[in-house]
Amino acid sequence: MSGNHVKHEKGSYRFMINCMNIVVLCVMLILPCNASAQTPQQILKEVGITPHPGQSIPLDAVFKDHSSDEISLREALDHQPAVLCLVYFDCPMLCKLSADGLVRAVSEIQEEVGDDFQVIMVSFNPADTPEKANLARQRLIQKYGRSPEGSGWYCLTGSQAEIERLTSAVGFQAHWDETIQQYAHASGLIIVSGEGVITQYLDGVNYVPRELSQAIKAAGDEKVSEKSANSFLTCYLYDPTTGRFGSAVQWTVRILGGLTIVGMLWMMIGLQRQNLSQNDSD
């Protein structure tokens, strides 16, 4: 058996293994995620953000910070405008995307976290712990990079009662899906003044730095924006083929992942053909 023939067989075997690995990944990506047993109408009624510009958040609501110390929203604000974000720390998709989008935006504006405004992330999951909050906070601080000591960054957890006071004030509704053990919820930023007045809402998971900067400045001047977001990205997407909801973000990732894998397979097939041509010519 010639050396070229042996190389050809080894190359073909390696190619087959790689293809099988990628096929397994494809199957994992396209498998349908568990869907909620509730009807679409029920989910829609329980999930979303209803903007309440001009209203106040409960400044006396008490939460625990990353060190398990109690802190009120008044203390966290410290008379400075703030970017308030409602999350839960075990969220597999949307909360991390929103947090990353926030860090990218605040990293590109002139205002400094801690000096000019605060970032306050509050978990709406009463089961979340200060330990989880600390991990989330360290991740944010590391990505931000400007203040290693973390001044102005708050990740808070609290009781169901205090969480409901805050979510009710800002118009935030989430839904726990027992089937998939996840929350269905919307994503957005709530800008508040140093005295706790809601001045503006920003929707989505990617935020325009200029718009965020303007919103922070307006909050510093106690100006309530007449422009309010009215469309908030949610974790869930209605699937008309099943009559149920699935995770919109997870499906987006699956689709993008599938397209990426198709491209990889195409490239590998092209490279294999090129190798075969070279072996034949040799």
PDB file of N, CA and C in Angstrom, residues 134-197:
ATOM      1  N   ASN A 134     -22.829  38.177  43.846  1.00  0.00           N
ATOM      2  CA  ASN A 134     -21.411  38.534  43.856  1.00  0.00           C
ATOM      3  C   ASN A 134     -20.713  38.069  42.585  1.00  0.00           C
ATOM      4  N   LEU A 135     -21.020  36.858  42.139  1.00  0.00           N
ATOM      5  CA  LEU A 135     -20.425  36.347  40.900  1.00  0.00           C
ATOM      6  C   LEU A 135     -20.829  37.214  39.709  1.00  0.00           C
ATOM      7  N   ALA A 136     -22.103  37.589  39.667  1.00  0.00           N
ATOM      8  CA  ALA A 136     -22.583  38.437  38.573  1.00  0.00           C
ATOM      9  C   ALA A 136     -21.912  39.807  38.616  1.00  0.00           C
ATOM     10  N   ARG A 137     -21.767  40.349  39.807  1.00  0.00           N
ATOM     11  CA  ARG A 137     -21.147  41.671  39.963  1.00  0.00           C
ATOM     12  C   ARG A 137     -19.684  41.651  39.538  1.00  0.00           C
ATOM     13  N   GLN A 138     -18.945  40.627  39.958  1.00  0.00           N
ATOM     14  CA  GLN A 138     -17.536  40.529  39.576  1.00  0.00           C
ATOM     15  C   GLN A 138     -17.378  40.435  38.064  1.00  0.00           C
ATOM     16  N   ARG A 139     -18.280  39.721  37.432  1.00  0.00           N
ATOM     17  CA  ARG A 139     -18.244  39.590  35.972  1.00  0.00           C
ATOM     18  C   ARG A 139     -18.460  40.951  35.307  1.00  0.00           C
ATOM     19  N   LEU A 140     -19.406  41.718  35.817  1.00  0.00           N
ATOM     20  CA  LEU A 140     -19.690  43.040  35.259  1.00  0.00           C
ATOM     21  C   LEU A 140     -18.511  43.990  35.453  1.00  0.00           C
ATOM     22  N   ILE A 141     -17.961  43.991  36.662  1.00  0.00           N
ATOM     23  CA  ILE A 141     -16.842  44.883  36.971  1.00  0.00           C
ATOM     24  C   ILE A 141     -15.640  44.570  36.094  1.00  0.00           C
ATOM     25  N   GLN A 142     -15.384  43.287  35.905  1.00  0.00           N
ATOM     26  CA  GLN A 142     -14.251  42.881  35.070  1.00  0.00           C
ATOM     27  C   GLN A 142     -14.445  43.334  33.627  1.00  0.00           C
ATOM     28  N   LYS A 143     -15.659  43.198  33.127  1.00  0.00           N
ATOM     29  CA  LYS A 143     -15.928  43.610  31.752  1.00  0.00           C
ATOM     30  C   LYS A 143     -15.853  45.129  31.607  1.00  0.00           C
ATOM     31  N   TYR A 144     -16.317  45.848  32.623  1.00  0.00           N
ATOM     32  CA  TYR A 144     -16.301  47.313  32.574  1.00  0.00           C
ATOM     33  C   TYR A 144     -14.872  47.831  32.577  1.00  0.00           C
ATOM     34  N   GLY A 145     -14.068  47.365  33.510  1.00  0.00           N
ATOM     35  CA  GLY A 145     -12.637  47.637  33.489  1.00  0.00           C
ATOM     36  C   GLY A 145     -12.189  48.978  34.024  1.00  0.00           C
ATOM     37  N   ARG A 146     -13.084  49.928  34.175  1.00  0.00           N
ATOM     38  CA  ARG A 146     -12.660  51.273  34.604  1.00  0.00           C
ATOM     39  C   ARG A 146     -12.452  51.372  36.112  1.00  0.00           C
ATOM     40  N   SER A 147     -13.255  50.639  36.878  1.00  0.00           N
ATOM     41  CA  SER A 147     -13.171  50.758  38.341  1.00  0.00           C
ATOM     42  C   SER A 147     -13.047  49.373  38.961  1.00  0.00           C
ATOM     43  N   PRO A 148     -11.822  48.908  39.152  1.00  0.00           N
ATOM     44  CA  PRO A 148     -11.601  47.564  39.712  1.00  0.00           C
ATOM     45  C   PRO A 148     -12.262  47.364  41.073  1.00  0.00           C
ATOM     46  N   GLU A 149     -12.419  48.457  41.838  1.00  0.00           N
ATOM     47  CA  GLU A 149     -13.027  48.315  43.163  1.00  0.00           C
ATOM     48  C   GLU A 149     -14.537  48.154  43.080  1.00  0.00           C
ATOM     49  N   GLY A 150     -15.118  48.452  41.902  1.00  0.00           N
ATOM     50  CA  GLY A 150     -16.546  48.209  41.707  1.00  0.00           C
ATOM     51  C   GLY A 150     -17.461  49.268  42.258  1.00  0.00           C
ATOM     52  N   SER A 151     -16.969  50.477  42.434  1.00  0.00           N
ATOM     53  CA  SER A 151     -17.805  51.550  42.953  1.00  0.00           C
ATOM     54  C   SER A 151     -18.988  51.810  42.019  1.00  0.00           C
ATOM     55  N   GLY A 152     -20.177  51.850  42.601  1.00  0.00           N
ATOM     56  CA  GLY A 152     -21.372  52.165  41.822  1.00  0.00           C
ATOM     57  C   GLY A 152     -22.066  50.980  41.196  1.00  0.00           C
ATOM     58  N   TRP A 153     -21.506  49.783  41.354  1.00  0.00           N
ATOM     59  CA  TRP A 153     -22.118  48.575  40.791  1.00  0.00           C
ATOM     60  C   TRP A 153     -22.824  47.804  41.907  1.00  0.00           C
ATOM     61  N   TYR A 154     -24.126  47.621  41.763  1.00  0.00           N
ATOM     62  CA  TYR A 154     -24.908  46.898  42.766  1.00  0.00           C
ATOM     63  C   TYR A 154     -25.634  45.724  42.122  1.00  0.00           C
ATOM     64  N   CYS A 155     -25.487  44.557  42.725  1.00  0.00           N
ATOM     65  CA  CYS A 155     -26.269  43.385  42.348  1.00  0.00           C
ATOM     66  C   CYS A 155     -26.990  42.934  43.612  1.00  0.00           C
ATOM     67  N   LEU A 156     -28.313  43.036  43.605  1.00  0.00           N
ATOM     68  CA  LEU A 156     -29.090  42.869  44.822  1.00  0.00           C
ATOM     69  C   LEU A 156     -30.060  41.696  44.739  1.00  0.00           C
ATOM     70  N   THR A 157     -30.292  41.092  45.887  1.00  0.00           N
ATOM     71  CA  THR A 157     -31.301  40.040  46.018  1.00  0.00           C
ATOM     72  C   THR A 157     -32.233  40.420  47.154  1.00  0.00           C
ATOM     73  N   GLY A 158     -33.429  39.835  47.146  1.00  0.00           N
ATOM     74  CA  GLY A 158     -34.369  40.208  48.190  1.00  0.00           C
ATOM     75  C   GLY A 158     -35.508  39.228  48.360  1.00  0.00           C
ATOM     76  N   SER A 159     -36.380  39.560  49.285  1.00  0.00           N
ATOM     77  CA  SER A 159     -37.549  38.730  49.561  1.00  0.00           C
ATOM     78  C   SER A 159     -38.612  38.948  48.492  1.00  0.00           C
ATOM     79  N   GLN A 160     -39.556  38.028  48.435  1.00  0.00           N
ATOM     80  CA  GLN A 160     -40.646  38.141  47.468  1.00  0.00           C
ATOM     81  C   GLN A 160     -41.409  39.447  47.659  1.00  0.00           C
ATOM     82  N   ALA A 161     -41.639  39.818  48.918  1.00  0.00           N
ATOM     83  CA  ALA A 161     -42.409  41.028  49.207  1.00  0.00           C
ATOM     84  C   ALA A 161     -41.707  42.284  48.693  1.00  0.00           C
ATOM     85  N   GLU A 162     -40.409  42.407  48.941  1.00  0.00           N
ATOM     86  CA  GLU A 162     -39.679  43.591  48.491  1.00  0.00           C
ATOM     87  C   GLU A 162     -39.529  43.600  46.968  1.00  0.00           C
ATOM     88  N   ILE A 163     -39.332  42.422  46.395  1.00  0.00           N
ATOM     89  CA  ILE A 163     -39.239  42.332  44.936  1.00  0.00           C
ATOM     90  C   ILE A 163     -40.539  42.800  44.300  1.00  0.00           C
ATOM     91  N   GLU A 164     -41.666  42.357  44.847  1.00  0.00           N
ATOM     92  CA  GLU A 164     -42.959  42.731  44.281  1.00  0.00           C
ATOM     93  C   GLU A 164     -43.222  44.225  44.413  1.00  0.00           C
ATOM     94  N   ARG A 165     -42.742  44.830  45.471  1.00  0.00           N
ATOM     95  CA  ARG A 165     -42.896  46.282  45.609  1.00  0.00           C
ATOM     96  C   ARG A 165     -42.184  47.002  44.471  1.00  0.00           C
ATOM     97  N   LEU A 166     -40.975  46.545  44.164  1.00  0.00           N
ATOM     98  CA  LEU A 166     -40.197  47.191  43.109  1.00  0.00           C
ATOM     99  C   LEU A 166     -40.770  46.892  41.728  1.00  0.00           C
ATOM    100  N   THR A 167     -41.043  45.620  41.449  1.00  0.00           N
ATOM    101  CA  THR A 167     -41.539  45.267  40.113  1.00  0.00           C
ATOM    102  C   THR A 167     -42.887  45.918  39.835  1.00  0.00           C
ATOM    103  N   SER A 168     -43.710  46.037  40.847  1.00  0.00           N
ATOM    104  CA  SER A 168     -45.006  46.699  40.675  1.00  0.00           C
ATOM    105  C   SER A 168     -44.823  48.176  40.354  1.00  0.00           C
ATOM    106  N   ALA A 169     -43.867  48.807  41.018  1.00  0.00           N
ATOM    107  CA  ALA A 169     -43.632  50.238  40.804  1.00  0.00           C
ATOM    108  C   ALA A 169     -43.139  50.536  39.398  1.00  0.00           C
ATOM    109  N   VAL A 170     -42.317  49.654  38.844  1.00  0.00           N
ATOM    110  CA  VAL A 170     -41.735  49.913  37.519  1.00  0.00           C
ATOM    111  C   VAL A 170     -42.522  49.252  36.393  1.00  0.00           C
ATOM    112  N   GLY A 171     -43.554  48.455  36.743  1.00  0.00           N
ATOM    113  CA  GLY A 171     -44.378  47.826  35.718  1.00  0.00           C
ATOM    114  C   GLY A 171     -43.783  46.581  35.102  1.00  0.00           C
ATOM    115  N   PHE A 172     -43.011  45.843  35.881  1.00  0.00           N
ATOM    116  CA  PHE A 172     -42.326  44.647  35.379  1.00  0.00           C
ATOM    117  C   PHE A 172     -43.088  43.400  35.797  1.00  0.00           C
ATOM    118  N   GLN A 173     -43.393  42.533  34.804  1.00  0.00           N
ATOM    119  CA  GLN A 173     -44.084  41.279  35.097  1.00  0.00           C
ATOM    120  C   GLN A 173     -43.286  40.110  34.525  1.00  0.00           C
ATOM    121  N   ALA A 174     -43.030  39.117  35.364  1.00  0.00           N
ATOM    122  CA  ALA A 174     -42.340  37.899  34.937  1.00  0.00           C
ATOM    123  C   ALA A 174     -43.224  36.697  35.248  1.00  0.00           C
ATOM    124  N   HIS A 175     -42.934  35.582  34.608  1.00  0.00           N
ATOM    125  CA  HIS A 175     -43.724  34.366  34.805  1.00  0.00           C
ATOM    126  C   HIS A 175     -42.793  33.171  34.965  1.00  0.00           C
ATOM    127  N   TRP A 176     -42.987  32.406  36.033  1.00  0.00           N
ATOM    128  CA  TRP A 176     -42.191  31.204  36.255  1.00  0.00           C
ATOM    129  C   TRP A 176     -42.821  30.039  35.509  1.00  0.00           C
ATOM    130  N   ASP A 177     -42.049  29.433  34.616  1.00  0.00           N
ATOM    131  CA  ASP A 177     -42.509  28.284  33.850  1.00  0.00           C
ATOM    132  C   ASP A 177     -42.019  27.017  34.539  1.00  0.00           C
ATOM    133  N   GLU A 178     -42.927  26.315  35.175  1.00  0.00           N
ATOM    134  CA  GLU A 178     -42.569  25.117  35.930  1.00  0.00           C
ATOM    135  C   GLU A 178     -42.041  24.014  35.024  1.00  0.00           C
ATOM    136  N   THR A 179     -42.514  23.999  33.767  1.00  0.00           N
ATOM    137  CA  THR A 179     -42.120  22.935  32.843  1.00  0.00           C
ATOM    138  C   THR A 179     -40.633  22.977  32.532  1.00  0.00           C
ATOM    139  N   ILE A 180     -40.134  24.164  32.225  1.00  0.00           N
ATOM    140  CA  ILE A 180     -38.727  24.292  31.844  1.00  0.00           C
ATOM    141  C   ILE A 180     -37.874  24.884  32.958  1.00  0.00           C
ATOM    142  N   GLN A 181     -38.501  25.165  34.109  1.00  0.00           N
ATOM    143  CA  GLN A 181     -37.780  25.679  35.271  1.00  0.00           C
ATOM    144  C   GLN A 181     -37.033  26.965  34.944  1.00  0.00           C
ATOM    145  N   GLN A 182     -37.720  27.867  34.259  1.00  0.00           N
ATOM    146  CA  GLN A 182     -37.144  29.155  33.902  1.00  0.00           C
ATOM    147  C   GLN A 182     -38.217  30.233  33.997  1.00  0.00           C
ATOM    148  N   TYR A 183     -37.738  31.476  34.075  1.00  0.00           N
ATOM    149  CA  TYR A 183     -38.648  32.610  34.039  1.00  0.00           C
ATOM    150  C   TYR A 183     -38.831  33.087  32.605  1.00  0.00           C
ATOM    151  N   ALA A 184     -40.065  33.394  32.269  1.00  0.00           N
ATOM    152  CA  ALA A 184     -40.335  34.161  31.057  1.00  0.00           C
ATOM    153  C   ALA A 184     -40.401  35.616  31.497  1.00  0.00           C
ATOM    154  N   HIS A 185     -39.645  36.462  30.848  1.00  0.00           N
ATOM    155  CA  HIS A 185     -39.592  37.858  31.286  1.00  0.00           C
ATOM    156  C   HIS A 185     -39.134  38.750  30.148  1.00  0.00           C
ATOM    157  N   ALA A 186     -39.320  40.026  30.323  1.00  0.00           N
ATOM    158  CA  ALA A 186     -38.891  41.002  29.329  1.00  0.00           C
ATOM    159  C   ALA A 186     -37.545  41.591  29.723  1.00  0.00           C
ATOM    160  N   SER A 187     -36.920  42.263  28.753  1.00  0.00           N
ATOM    161  CA  SER A 187     -35.609  42.860  29.000  1.00  0.00           C
ATOM    162  C   SER A 187     -35.649  44.346  28.684  1.00  0.00           C
ATOM    163  N   GLY A 188     -35.033  45.127  29.546  1.00  0.00           N
ATOM    164  CA  GLY A 188     -34.958  46.563  29.313  1.00  0.00           C
ATOM    165  C   GLY A 188     -34.287  47.258  30.483  1.00  0.00           C
ATOM    166  N   LEU A 189     -33.950  48.512  30.279  1.00  0.00           N
ATOM    167  CA  LEU A 189     -33.339  49.316  31.336  1.00  0.00           C
ATOM    168  C   LEU A 189     -34.332  50.362  31.817  1.00  0.00           C
ATOM    169  N   ILE A 190     -34.291  50.629  33.103  1.00  0.00           N
ATOM    170  CA  ILE A 190     -35.152  51.643  33.702  1.00  0.00           C
ATOM    171  C   ILE A 190     -34.241  52.715  34.280  1.00  0.00           C
ATOM    172  N   ILE A 191     -34.390  53.918  33.785  1.00  0.00           N
ATOM    173  CA  ILE A 191     -33.551  55.029  34.247  1.00  0.00           C
ATOM    174  C   ILE A 191     -34.306  55.784  35.332  1.00  0.00           C
ATOM    175  N   VAL A 192     -33.659  55.983  36.466  1.00  0.00           N
ATOM    176  CA  VAL A 192     -34.301  56.685  37.576  1.00  0.00           C
ATOM    177  C   VAL A 192     -33.421  57.838  38.040  1.00  0.00           C
ATOM    178  N   SER A 193     -34.063  58.839  38.598  1.00  0.00           N
ATOM    179  CA  SER A 193     -33.332  59.992  39.124  1.00  0.00           C
ATOM    180  C   SER A 193     -32.747  59.656  40.487  1.00  0.00           C
ATOM    181  N   GLY A 194     -31.936  60.573  41.013  1.00  0.00           N
ATOM    182  CA  GLY A 194     -31.325  60.360  42.316  1.00  0.00           C
ATOM    183  C   GLY A 194     -32.328  60.294  43.448  1.00  0.00           C
ATOM    184  N   GLU A 195     -33.547  60.781  43.188  1.00  0.00           N
ATOM    185  CA  GLU A 195     -34.601  60.733  44.195  1.00  0.00           C
ATOM    186  C   GLU A 195     -35.591  59.610  43.926  1.00  0.00           C
ATOM    187  N   GLY A 196     -35.242  58.738  42.968  1.00  0.00           N
ATOM    188  CA  GLY A 196     -36.062  57.553  42.743  1.00  0.00           C
ATOM    189  C   GLY A 196     -37.208  57.698  41.775  1.00  0.00           C
ATOM    190  N   VAL A 197     -37.240  58.794  41.021  1.00  0.00           N
ATOM    191  CA  VAL A 197     -38.309  58.992  40.037  1.00  0.00           C
ATOM    192  C   VAL A 197     -37.929  58.297  38.731  1.00  0.00           C
TER     193      VAL A 197
END
